[in-house]
Short mmCIF file of N, CA and C and ligand atoms in Angstrom, two decimals:
data_model
loop_
_atom_site.label_atom_id
_atom_site.label_comp_id
_atom_site.label_asym_id
_atom_site.label_seq_id
_atom_site.Cartn_x
_atom_site.Cartn_y
_atom_site.Cartn_z
N MET A 1 -7.19 -118.69 172.75
CA MET A 1 -7.15 -119.35 174.07
C MET A 1 -7.23 -118.30 175.16
N ALA A 2 -7.53 -118.75 176.39
CA ALA A 2 -7.70 -117.79 177.50
C ALA A 2 -7.29 -118.44 178.81
N ARG A 3 -6.75 -117.58 179.70
CA ARG A 3 -6.48 -118.04 181.07
C ARG A 3 -7.80 -117.94 181.84
N LEU A 4 -8.09 -119.00 182.58
CA LEU A 4 -9.37 -119.05 183.30
C LEU A 4 -9.14 -118.77 184.78
N PRO A 5 -10.09 -118.12 185.45
CA PRO A 5 -9.95 -117.87 186.90
C PRO A 5 -10.05 -119.19 187.66
N ILE A 6 -9.15 -119.35 188.65
CA ILE A 6 -9.09 -120.58 189.43
C ILE A 6 -9.84 -120.37 190.75
N LEU A 7 -10.80 -121.25 191.06
CA LEU A 7 -11.54 -121.15 192.32
C LEU A 7 -10.59 -121.33 193.50
N ARG A 8 -10.83 -120.57 194.55
CA ARG A 8 -9.98 -120.66 195.74
C ARG A 8 -10.75 -121.32 196.88
N TYR A 9 -10.08 -122.26 197.57
CA TYR A 9 -10.62 -122.87 198.79
C TYR A 9 -10.96 -121.78 199.80
N PRO A 10 -12.11 -121.83 200.51
CA PRO A 10 -13.08 -122.93 200.60
C PRO A 10 -14.33 -122.72 199.73
N ASP A 11 -14.16 -122.20 198.51
CA ASP A 11 -15.30 -121.99 197.61
C ASP A 11 -16.10 -123.30 197.48
N SER A 12 -17.40 -123.21 197.72
CA SER A 12 -18.23 -124.44 197.74
C SER A 12 -18.28 -125.11 196.37
N ARG A 13 -17.99 -124.35 195.31
CA ARG A 13 -18.03 -124.97 193.96
C ARG A 13 -16.92 -126.01 193.78
N LEU A 14 -15.89 -125.95 194.61
CA LEU A 14 -14.82 -126.97 194.56
C LEU A 14 -15.33 -128.33 195.05
N TYR A 15 -16.51 -128.31 195.67
CA TYR A 15 -17.06 -129.56 196.22
C TYR A 15 -18.15 -130.17 195.34
N LYS A 16 -18.30 -129.58 194.15
CA LYS A 16 -19.27 -130.16 193.19
C LYS A 16 -18.64 -131.34 192.47
N LYS A 17 -19.42 -132.39 192.24
CA LYS A 17 -18.90 -133.60 191.56
C LYS A 17 -19.00 -133.37 190.05
N ALA A 18 -17.96 -133.68 189.32
CA ALA A 18 -17.95 -133.45 187.86
C ALA A 18 -18.70 -134.56 187.12
N SER A 19 -19.36 -134.19 186.03
CA SER A 19 -20.10 -135.17 185.20
C SER A 19 -19.21 -135.69 184.08
N PRO A 20 -19.47 -136.94 183.63
CA PRO A 20 -18.71 -137.46 182.49
C PRO A 20 -18.96 -136.61 181.23
N VAL A 21 -17.94 -136.52 180.38
CA VAL A 21 -18.09 -135.81 179.10
C VAL A 21 -18.80 -136.75 178.12
N LYS A 22 -19.91 -136.30 177.55
CA LYS A 22 -20.69 -137.17 176.66
C LYS A 22 -20.12 -137.17 175.24
N GLU A 23 -19.69 -135.98 174.78
CA GLU A 23 -19.15 -135.89 173.41
C GLU A 23 -17.92 -134.99 173.41
N ILE A 24 -16.82 -135.49 172.87
CA ILE A 24 -15.59 -134.68 172.82
C ILE A 24 -15.61 -133.88 171.53
N ASP A 25 -16.11 -132.65 171.66
CA ASP A 25 -16.31 -131.76 170.49
C ASP A 25 -15.37 -130.56 170.60
N ALA A 26 -15.60 -129.59 169.74
CA ALA A 26 -14.73 -128.40 169.70
C ALA A 26 -14.78 -127.63 171.01
N HIS A 27 -15.93 -127.67 171.68
CA HIS A 27 -16.05 -126.95 172.97
C HIS A 27 -15.13 -127.58 174.01
N ILE A 28 -15.11 -128.92 174.06
CA ILE A 28 -14.25 -129.61 175.02
C ILE A 28 -12.78 -129.36 174.67
N ARG A 29 -12.48 -129.36 173.37
CA ARG A 29 -11.08 -129.13 172.97
C ARG A 29 -10.64 -127.70 173.30
N MET A 30 -11.57 -126.78 173.24
CA MET A 30 -11.25 -125.38 173.62
C MET A 30 -11.05 -125.30 175.13
N LEU A 31 -11.88 -126.04 175.88
CA LEU A 31 -11.72 -126.10 177.34
C LEU A 31 -10.33 -126.65 177.68
N VAL A 32 -9.94 -127.73 177.01
CA VAL A 32 -8.61 -128.34 177.26
C VAL A 32 -7.51 -127.32 177.00
N ALA A 33 -7.63 -126.59 175.88
CA ALA A 33 -6.60 -125.60 175.52
C ALA A 33 -6.55 -124.48 176.57
N ASN A 34 -7.70 -124.03 177.02
CA ASN A 34 -7.73 -122.96 178.03
C ASN A 34 -7.22 -123.44 179.38
N MET A 35 -7.54 -124.70 179.73
CA MET A 35 -7.03 -125.26 180.99
C MET A 35 -5.51 -125.40 180.94
N ALA A 36 -5.01 -125.84 179.80
CA ALA A 36 -3.55 -126.00 179.66
C ALA A 36 -2.86 -124.64 179.79
N GLU A 37 -3.42 -123.63 179.14
CA GLU A 37 -2.82 -122.29 179.23
C GLU A 37 -2.84 -121.80 180.69
N THR A 38 -3.95 -122.06 181.35
CA THR A 38 -4.10 -121.64 182.76
C THR A 38 -3.10 -122.36 183.65
N MET A 39 -2.93 -123.68 183.42
CA MET A 39 -2.00 -124.48 184.23
C MET A 39 -0.57 -124.01 184.04
N TYR A 40 -0.16 -123.82 182.76
CA TYR A 40 1.23 -123.42 182.50
C TYR A 40 1.51 -122.03 183.08
N ALA A 41 0.49 -121.15 183.02
CA ALA A 41 0.68 -119.77 183.51
C ALA A 41 0.71 -119.69 185.03
N ALA A 42 0.11 -120.64 185.72
CA ALA A 42 -0.08 -120.53 187.17
C ALA A 42 1.23 -120.33 187.95
N PRO A 43 2.30 -121.09 187.84
CA PRO A 43 2.41 -122.34 187.08
C PRO A 43 2.05 -123.54 187.95
N GLY A 44 1.53 -124.55 187.30
CA GLY A 44 1.22 -125.78 188.02
C GLY A 44 1.59 -126.97 187.16
N ILE A 45 1.46 -128.17 187.74
CA ILE A 45 1.74 -129.37 186.95
C ILE A 45 0.49 -130.19 186.72
N GLY A 46 -0.64 -129.61 187.15
CA GLY A 46 -1.91 -130.27 186.89
C GLY A 46 -3.04 -129.29 187.10
N LEU A 47 -4.19 -129.56 186.53
CA LEU A 47 -5.39 -128.73 186.74
C LEU A 47 -6.61 -129.56 186.36
N ALA A 48 -7.63 -129.51 187.21
CA ALA A 48 -8.90 -130.20 186.95
C ALA A 48 -9.95 -129.15 186.57
N ALA A 49 -10.89 -129.53 185.70
CA ALA A 49 -11.91 -128.58 185.22
C ALA A 49 -12.71 -128.01 186.38
N THR A 50 -12.89 -128.79 187.43
CA THR A 50 -13.61 -128.32 188.62
C THR A 50 -13.01 -127.01 189.14
N GLN A 51 -11.67 -126.90 189.07
CA GLN A 51 -10.99 -125.73 189.62
C GLN A 51 -11.25 -124.45 188.84
N VAL A 52 -11.73 -124.62 187.61
CA VAL A 52 -12.09 -123.43 186.81
C VAL A 52 -13.62 -123.37 186.64
N ASP A 53 -14.30 -123.99 187.57
CA ASP A 53 -15.77 -123.95 187.68
C ASP A 53 -16.49 -124.56 186.49
N ILE A 54 -15.83 -125.54 185.88
CA ILE A 54 -16.48 -126.33 184.81
C ILE A 54 -16.58 -127.76 185.34
N HIS A 55 -17.79 -128.22 185.56
CA HIS A 55 -17.95 -129.48 186.30
C HIS A 55 -18.11 -130.67 185.37
N LYS A 56 -17.04 -130.85 184.57
CA LYS A 56 -16.94 -131.98 183.64
C LYS A 56 -15.64 -132.72 183.93
N GLN A 57 -15.61 -134.03 183.62
CA GLN A 57 -14.44 -134.84 183.98
C GLN A 57 -13.29 -134.62 182.98
N VAL A 58 -12.60 -133.51 183.15
CA VAL A 58 -11.46 -133.16 182.27
C VAL A 58 -10.28 -132.73 183.15
N ILE A 59 -9.12 -133.33 182.88
CA ILE A 59 -7.89 -133.03 183.60
C ILE A 59 -6.77 -132.76 182.60
N VAL A 60 -5.91 -131.78 182.91
CA VAL A 60 -4.66 -131.60 182.15
C VAL A 60 -3.51 -131.71 183.14
N ILE A 61 -2.41 -132.33 182.70
CA ILE A 61 -1.23 -132.54 183.54
C ILE A 61 0.02 -132.40 182.69
N ASP A 62 1.06 -131.82 183.25
CA ASP A 62 2.38 -131.84 182.60
C ASP A 62 3.44 -131.83 183.71
N VAL A 63 4.04 -132.98 183.94
CA VAL A 63 5.06 -133.09 184.99
C VAL A 63 6.48 -133.04 184.39
N SER A 64 6.57 -132.78 183.06
CA SER A 64 7.89 -132.78 182.40
C SER A 64 8.71 -131.56 182.81
N GLU A 65 10.03 -131.74 182.83
CA GLU A 65 10.95 -130.61 183.12
C GLU A 65 10.83 -129.55 182.02
N THR A 66 10.61 -130.04 180.80
CA THR A 66 10.61 -129.12 179.65
C THR A 66 9.26 -128.45 179.44
N ARG A 67 8.26 -128.86 180.24
CA ARG A 67 6.92 -128.22 180.19
C ARG A 67 6.31 -128.30 178.78
N ASP A 68 6.52 -129.42 178.12
CA ASP A 68 5.97 -129.54 176.75
C ASP A 68 5.42 -130.93 176.49
N GLN A 69 4.99 -131.59 177.57
CA GLN A 69 4.41 -132.94 177.40
C GLN A 69 3.04 -132.99 178.09
N LEU A 70 2.08 -132.35 177.45
CA LEU A 70 0.74 -132.24 178.03
C LEU A 70 0.01 -133.58 177.98
N LEU A 71 -0.52 -133.96 179.13
CA LEU A 71 -1.34 -135.18 179.24
C LEU A 71 -2.78 -134.73 179.50
N VAL A 72 -3.70 -135.18 178.64
CA VAL A 72 -5.12 -134.84 178.80
C VAL A 72 -5.87 -136.12 179.17
N LEU A 73 -6.63 -136.04 180.25
CA LEU A 73 -7.41 -137.20 180.71
C LEU A 73 -8.87 -136.78 180.77
N ILE A 74 -9.70 -137.42 179.94
CA ILE A 74 -11.14 -137.15 179.94
C ILE A 74 -11.87 -138.41 180.41
N ASN A 75 -12.81 -138.24 181.30
CA ASN A 75 -13.53 -139.37 181.94
C ASN A 75 -12.57 -140.42 182.48
N PRO A 76 -11.55 -139.99 183.27
CA PRO A 76 -10.53 -140.94 183.75
C PRO A 76 -11.08 -141.89 184.81
N GLU A 77 -10.52 -143.12 184.81
CA GLU A 77 -10.84 -144.11 185.84
C GLU A 77 -9.55 -144.79 186.27
N ILE A 78 -9.34 -144.86 187.59
CA ILE A 78 -8.17 -145.60 188.08
C ILE A 78 -8.55 -147.08 188.13
N THR A 79 -7.81 -147.92 187.44
CA THR A 79 -8.16 -149.35 187.35
C THR A 79 -7.30 -150.22 188.26
N GLU A 80 -6.12 -149.69 188.69
CA GLU A 80 -5.25 -150.45 189.62
C GLU A 80 -4.54 -149.47 190.54
N ARG A 81 -4.33 -149.91 191.78
CA ARG A 81 -3.54 -149.13 192.75
C ARG A 81 -2.55 -150.07 193.42
N GLU A 82 -1.34 -149.58 193.69
CA GLU A 82 -0.33 -150.45 194.32
C GLU A 82 0.58 -149.59 195.18
N GLY A 83 0.95 -150.07 196.34
CA GLY A 83 1.92 -149.39 197.19
C GLY A 83 1.37 -148.11 197.81
N ILE A 84 2.25 -147.47 198.59
CA ILE A 84 1.89 -146.22 199.29
C ILE A 84 3.02 -145.23 199.16
N GLN A 85 2.68 -143.95 198.99
CA GLN A 85 3.68 -142.90 199.05
C GLN A 85 3.08 -141.70 199.78
N ASN A 86 3.97 -140.84 200.26
CA ASN A 86 3.52 -139.77 201.11
C ASN A 86 4.35 -138.52 200.82
N ILE A 87 3.94 -137.72 199.83
CA ILE A 87 4.76 -136.54 199.51
C ILE A 87 3.98 -135.26 199.80
N ASP A 88 4.69 -134.15 199.98
CA ASP A 88 4.03 -132.86 200.18
C ASP A 88 3.27 -132.48 198.91
N GLU A 89 2.00 -132.15 199.09
CA GLU A 89 1.20 -131.70 197.96
C GLU A 89 0.88 -130.21 198.11
N GLY A 90 0.73 -129.58 196.93
CA GLY A 90 0.23 -128.21 196.89
C GLY A 90 -1.05 -128.22 196.07
N CYS A 91 -1.67 -127.07 195.90
CA CYS A 91 -2.87 -127.00 195.08
C CYS A 91 -3.07 -125.56 194.62
N LEU A 92 -3.38 -125.36 193.37
CA LEU A 92 -3.58 -124.00 192.85
C LEU A 92 -4.82 -123.35 193.47
N SER A 93 -5.67 -124.18 194.06
CA SER A 93 -6.86 -123.63 194.72
C SER A 93 -6.61 -123.33 196.19
N VAL A 94 -5.43 -123.73 196.69
CA VAL A 94 -5.07 -123.49 198.10
C VAL A 94 -3.64 -122.95 198.13
N PRO A 95 -3.43 -121.72 197.67
CA PRO A 95 -2.08 -121.19 197.47
C PRO A 95 -1.22 -121.21 198.74
N ASP A 96 0.08 -121.53 198.53
CA ASP A 96 1.09 -121.45 199.61
C ASP A 96 0.83 -122.40 200.77
N VAL A 97 0.13 -123.50 200.51
CA VAL A 97 -0.06 -124.53 201.53
C VAL A 97 0.50 -125.84 200.98
N TYR A 98 1.44 -126.44 201.72
CA TYR A 98 2.03 -127.71 201.27
C TYR A 98 2.00 -128.67 202.45
N GLU A 99 1.35 -129.81 202.26
CA GLU A 99 1.21 -130.79 203.34
C GLU A 99 1.31 -132.20 202.74
N PRO A 100 1.87 -133.15 203.49
CA PRO A 100 1.96 -134.53 202.99
C PRO A 100 0.59 -135.21 202.96
N VAL A 101 0.36 -135.98 201.89
CA VAL A 101 -0.88 -136.77 201.75
C VAL A 101 -0.49 -138.18 201.32
N GLU A 102 -1.15 -139.18 201.91
CA GLU A 102 -0.88 -140.58 201.55
C GLU A 102 -1.60 -140.92 200.25
N ARG A 103 -0.86 -141.43 199.28
CA ARG A 103 -1.43 -141.80 197.98
C ARG A 103 -0.86 -143.17 197.55
N ALA A 104 -1.48 -143.77 196.56
CA ALA A 104 -0.92 -145.00 195.98
C ALA A 104 0.38 -144.65 195.25
N GLN A 105 1.37 -145.54 195.36
CA GLN A 105 2.68 -145.32 194.74
C GLN A 105 2.60 -145.47 193.22
N ARG A 106 1.83 -146.47 192.81
CA ARG A 106 1.68 -146.76 191.37
C ARG A 106 0.20 -146.94 191.08
N ILE A 107 -0.22 -146.45 189.92
CA ILE A 107 -1.62 -146.63 189.49
C ILE A 107 -1.66 -146.97 188.01
N ALA A 108 -2.78 -147.59 187.61
CA ALA A 108 -3.09 -147.73 186.19
C ALA A 108 -4.38 -146.92 185.97
N VAL A 109 -4.40 -146.12 184.94
CA VAL A 109 -5.58 -145.27 184.68
C VAL A 109 -6.00 -145.39 183.22
N SER A 110 -7.31 -145.43 183.01
CA SER A 110 -7.88 -145.45 181.65
C SER A 110 -8.64 -144.15 181.45
N ALA A 111 -8.58 -143.59 180.24
CA ALA A 111 -9.26 -142.32 179.97
C ALA A 111 -9.45 -142.16 178.46
N LEU A 112 -10.05 -141.05 178.07
CA LEU A 112 -10.14 -140.66 176.66
C LEU A 112 -9.20 -139.48 176.46
N ASP A 113 -8.58 -139.39 175.28
CA ASP A 113 -7.73 -138.21 175.00
C ASP A 113 -8.60 -137.12 174.35
N ALA A 114 -7.98 -136.04 173.98
CA ALA A 114 -8.74 -134.88 173.45
C ALA A 114 -9.35 -135.16 172.08
N GLN A 115 -8.96 -136.28 171.45
CA GLN A 115 -9.58 -136.67 170.16
C GLN A 115 -10.64 -137.75 170.40
N GLY A 116 -10.89 -138.07 171.68
CA GLY A 116 -11.92 -139.07 171.98
C GLY A 116 -11.41 -140.49 171.94
N LYS A 117 -10.09 -140.68 171.78
CA LYS A 117 -9.50 -142.03 171.69
C LYS A 117 -9.23 -142.58 173.09
N ALA A 118 -9.64 -143.80 173.34
CA ALA A 118 -9.43 -144.42 174.66
C ALA A 118 -7.97 -144.85 174.79
N PHE A 119 -7.41 -144.67 175.98
CA PHE A 119 -6.03 -145.11 176.25
C PHE A 119 -5.90 -145.49 177.71
N SER A 120 -4.85 -146.24 178.01
CA SER A 120 -4.53 -146.57 179.41
C SER A 120 -3.06 -146.27 179.64
N LEU A 121 -2.75 -145.91 180.89
CA LEU A 121 -1.33 -145.68 181.20
C LEU A 121 -1.02 -146.06 182.62
N GLY A 122 0.23 -146.45 182.84
CA GLY A 122 0.72 -146.73 184.19
C GLY A 122 1.46 -145.49 184.67
N ALA A 123 1.32 -145.16 185.93
CA ALA A 123 2.00 -143.97 186.47
C ALA A 123 2.53 -144.30 187.86
N GLU A 124 3.66 -143.66 188.19
CA GLU A 124 4.18 -143.83 189.55
C GLU A 124 4.76 -142.51 190.03
N ASP A 125 5.14 -142.46 191.30
CA ASP A 125 5.77 -141.26 191.86
C ASP A 125 4.93 -140.00 191.61
N LEU A 126 5.59 -138.90 191.19
CA LEU A 126 4.88 -137.62 191.11
C LEU A 126 3.70 -137.65 190.14
N LEU A 127 3.86 -138.34 189.01
CA LEU A 127 2.73 -138.40 188.05
C LEU A 127 1.53 -139.11 188.68
N ALA A 128 1.80 -140.17 189.42
CA ALA A 128 0.71 -140.90 190.08
C ALA A 128 0.03 -140.01 191.12
N VAL A 129 0.83 -139.25 191.87
CA VAL A 129 0.26 -138.33 192.88
C VAL A 129 -0.62 -137.29 192.20
N CYS A 130 -0.09 -136.73 191.12
CA CYS A 130 -0.82 -135.66 190.43
C CYS A 130 -2.14 -136.15 189.87
N ILE A 131 -2.13 -137.33 189.25
CA ILE A 131 -3.38 -137.89 188.69
C ILE A 131 -4.39 -138.12 189.82
N GLN A 132 -3.94 -138.69 190.93
CA GLN A 132 -4.86 -138.93 192.06
C GLN A 132 -5.39 -137.62 192.63
N HIS A 133 -4.51 -136.60 192.71
CA HIS A 133 -4.92 -135.29 193.22
C HIS A 133 -5.98 -134.67 192.32
N GLU A 134 -5.74 -134.75 191.00
CA GLU A 134 -6.70 -134.14 190.05
C GLU A 134 -8.01 -134.91 190.02
N MET A 135 -7.92 -136.24 190.13
CA MET A 135 -9.16 -137.03 190.11
C MET A 135 -9.98 -136.80 191.37
N ASP A 136 -9.29 -136.47 192.47
CA ASP A 136 -10.02 -136.05 193.68
C ASP A 136 -10.83 -134.79 193.38
N HIS A 137 -10.21 -133.84 192.67
CA HIS A 137 -10.94 -132.60 192.33
C HIS A 137 -12.24 -132.92 191.59
N LEU A 138 -12.16 -133.89 190.65
CA LEU A 138 -13.37 -134.24 189.87
C LEU A 138 -14.45 -134.86 190.77
N GLU A 139 -13.98 -135.44 191.89
CA GLU A 139 -14.92 -136.03 192.86
C GLU A 139 -15.41 -134.98 193.86
N GLY A 140 -14.93 -133.73 193.72
CA GLY A 140 -15.33 -132.68 194.66
C GLY A 140 -14.55 -132.75 195.95
N LYS A 141 -13.29 -133.22 195.85
CA LYS A 141 -12.44 -133.36 197.05
C LYS A 141 -11.19 -132.51 196.88
N VAL A 142 -10.79 -131.80 197.94
CA VAL A 142 -9.59 -130.97 197.95
C VAL A 142 -8.58 -131.60 198.91
N PHE A 143 -7.29 -131.50 198.62
CA PHE A 143 -6.29 -132.28 199.39
C PHE A 143 -6.30 -131.92 200.87
N VAL A 144 -6.75 -130.71 201.22
CA VAL A 144 -6.79 -130.35 202.65
C VAL A 144 -7.82 -131.19 203.41
N ASP A 145 -8.72 -131.84 202.67
CA ASP A 145 -9.73 -132.69 203.32
C ASP A 145 -9.08 -133.91 204.00
N TYR A 146 -7.85 -134.23 203.60
CA TYR A 146 -7.15 -135.36 204.21
C TYR A 146 -6.42 -134.96 205.50
N LEU A 147 -6.35 -133.64 205.76
CA LEU A 147 -5.59 -133.16 206.92
C LEU A 147 -6.44 -133.18 208.18
N SER A 148 -5.81 -132.91 209.32
CA SER A 148 -6.55 -132.88 210.59
C SER A 148 -7.54 -131.70 210.57
N ARG A 149 -8.57 -131.83 211.39
CA ARG A 149 -9.56 -130.75 211.48
C ARG A 149 -8.91 -129.43 211.90
N LEU A 150 -7.92 -129.53 212.81
CA LEU A 150 -7.24 -128.32 213.29
C LEU A 150 -6.50 -127.64 212.13
N LYS A 151 -5.74 -128.43 211.36
CA LYS A 151 -4.99 -127.87 210.23
C LYS A 151 -5.95 -127.28 209.20
N ARG A 152 -7.03 -128.00 208.94
CA ARG A 152 -7.98 -127.55 207.92
C ARG A 152 -8.65 -126.24 208.35
N THR A 153 -8.97 -126.13 209.63
CA THR A 153 -9.59 -124.91 210.16
C THR A 153 -8.64 -123.73 210.02
N ARG A 154 -7.36 -123.97 210.30
CA ARG A 154 -6.37 -122.89 210.20
C ARG A 154 -6.18 -122.45 208.75
N ILE A 155 -6.15 -123.46 207.84
CA ILE A 155 -5.97 -123.15 206.41
C ILE A 155 -7.19 -122.37 205.89
N ARG A 156 -8.36 -122.79 206.31
CA ARG A 156 -9.60 -122.11 205.88
C ARG A 156 -9.58 -120.65 206.32
N ALA A 157 -9.18 -120.43 207.59
CA ALA A 157 -9.14 -119.05 208.13
C ALA A 157 -8.11 -118.22 207.35
N LYS A 158 -6.96 -118.84 207.05
CA LYS A 158 -5.90 -118.13 206.31
C LYS A 158 -6.38 -117.75 204.91
N MET A 159 -7.06 -118.68 204.23
CA MET A 159 -7.56 -118.43 202.87
C MET A 159 -8.60 -117.32 202.88
N LEU A 160 -9.53 -117.37 203.85
CA LEU A 160 -10.62 -116.37 203.91
C LEU A 160 -10.04 -115.00 204.20
N LYS A 161 -9.01 -114.96 205.07
CA LYS A 161 -8.36 -113.67 205.41
C LYS A 161 -7.70 -113.08 204.16
N GLN A 162 -7.00 -113.93 203.40
CA GLN A 162 -6.31 -113.48 202.16
C GLN A 162 -7.34 -112.97 201.14
N GLN A 163 -8.47 -113.70 201.02
CA GLN A 163 -9.48 -113.31 200.03
C GLN A 163 -10.14 -112.00 200.42
N LYS A 164 -10.31 -111.79 201.74
CA LYS A 164 -10.92 -110.55 202.23
C LYS A 164 -9.99 -109.37 201.93
N LYS A 165 -8.67 -109.65 202.12
CA LYS A 165 -7.67 -108.58 201.91
C LYS A 165 -7.62 -108.17 200.43
N SER A 166 -7.72 -109.20 199.56
CA SER A 166 -7.59 -108.88 198.12
C SER A 166 -8.91 -108.47 197.49
N ALA A 167 -10.00 -108.53 198.24
CA ALA A 167 -11.32 -108.16 197.66
C ALA A 167 -11.41 -106.64 197.50
O1 K2U B 1 -4.67 -129.43 191.42
C1 K2U B 1 -3.84 -128.54 191.39
O2 K2U B 1 -4.00 -127.48 191.99
C2 K2U B 1 -2.56 -128.77 190.67
C3 K2U B 1 -1.43 -129.11 191.57
C4 K2U B 1 -0.98 -130.49 191.13
C5 K2U B 1 -0.17 -131.22 192.16
C6 K2U B 1 -0.72 -131.52 193.37
C7 K2U B 1 0.02 -132.25 194.27
C8 K2U B 1 1.31 -132.67 193.98
C9 K2U B 1 1.84 -132.35 192.77
C10 K2U B 1 1.08 -131.63 191.86
C11 K2U B 1 -0.49 -127.94 191.39
O3 K2U B 1 0.33 -128.12 190.33
S1 K2U B 1 0.28 -127.48 192.85
C12 K2U B 1 1.69 -126.70 192.48
C13 K2U B 1 2.84 -127.67 192.35
C14 K2U B 1 3.72 -127.51 191.33
C15 K2U B 1 4.79 -128.39 191.23
C16 K2U B 1 4.97 -129.41 192.14
C17 K2U B 1 4.08 -129.57 193.16
C18 K2U B 1 2.99 -128.68 193.28
ZN1 ZN B 2 -5.45 -129.12 193.44
#
């Protein structure tokens, strides 16, 4: 397994739309394993393949306290949305920025697991936020896109300054 480099905002590759996975083979399972290792090492509670410059509909999530309950979502679709919540979000592609985003409180999502088996699950609170955040990544959307133009401009300038310093 390997830790993968995470794209940093405002890298234009974060705005590419991910394609559905046609066949869940050993390559996809290796991608899932590498994404999980990358997420746990970051550390984060979610990661979309888009963030590691692989434009396929693959998400890994683990919101457990014990960090040992990996959820893999391949070709995910949200089938129901209910209620509203507004919590501070972060993003591994936008380090040290936390801002509130309005999301559905509860969702139902259908996906394939890493063995290609179809499943559905209900999620609420942080898990629901995380799934919606990661599915935005697959659509080529970053959470700062929900913020005001002024905030987004300031975040972009801060990210570019940090990247220039570390280059
Ligand atoms: O997409 C990502 O970069 C993963 C996010 C997932 C996330 C976004 C918003 C709200 C919760 C989770 C990262 O895990 S951000 C780091 C983090 C870690 C724990 C709790 C909140 C944010
Ligand atoms: Zn993110």
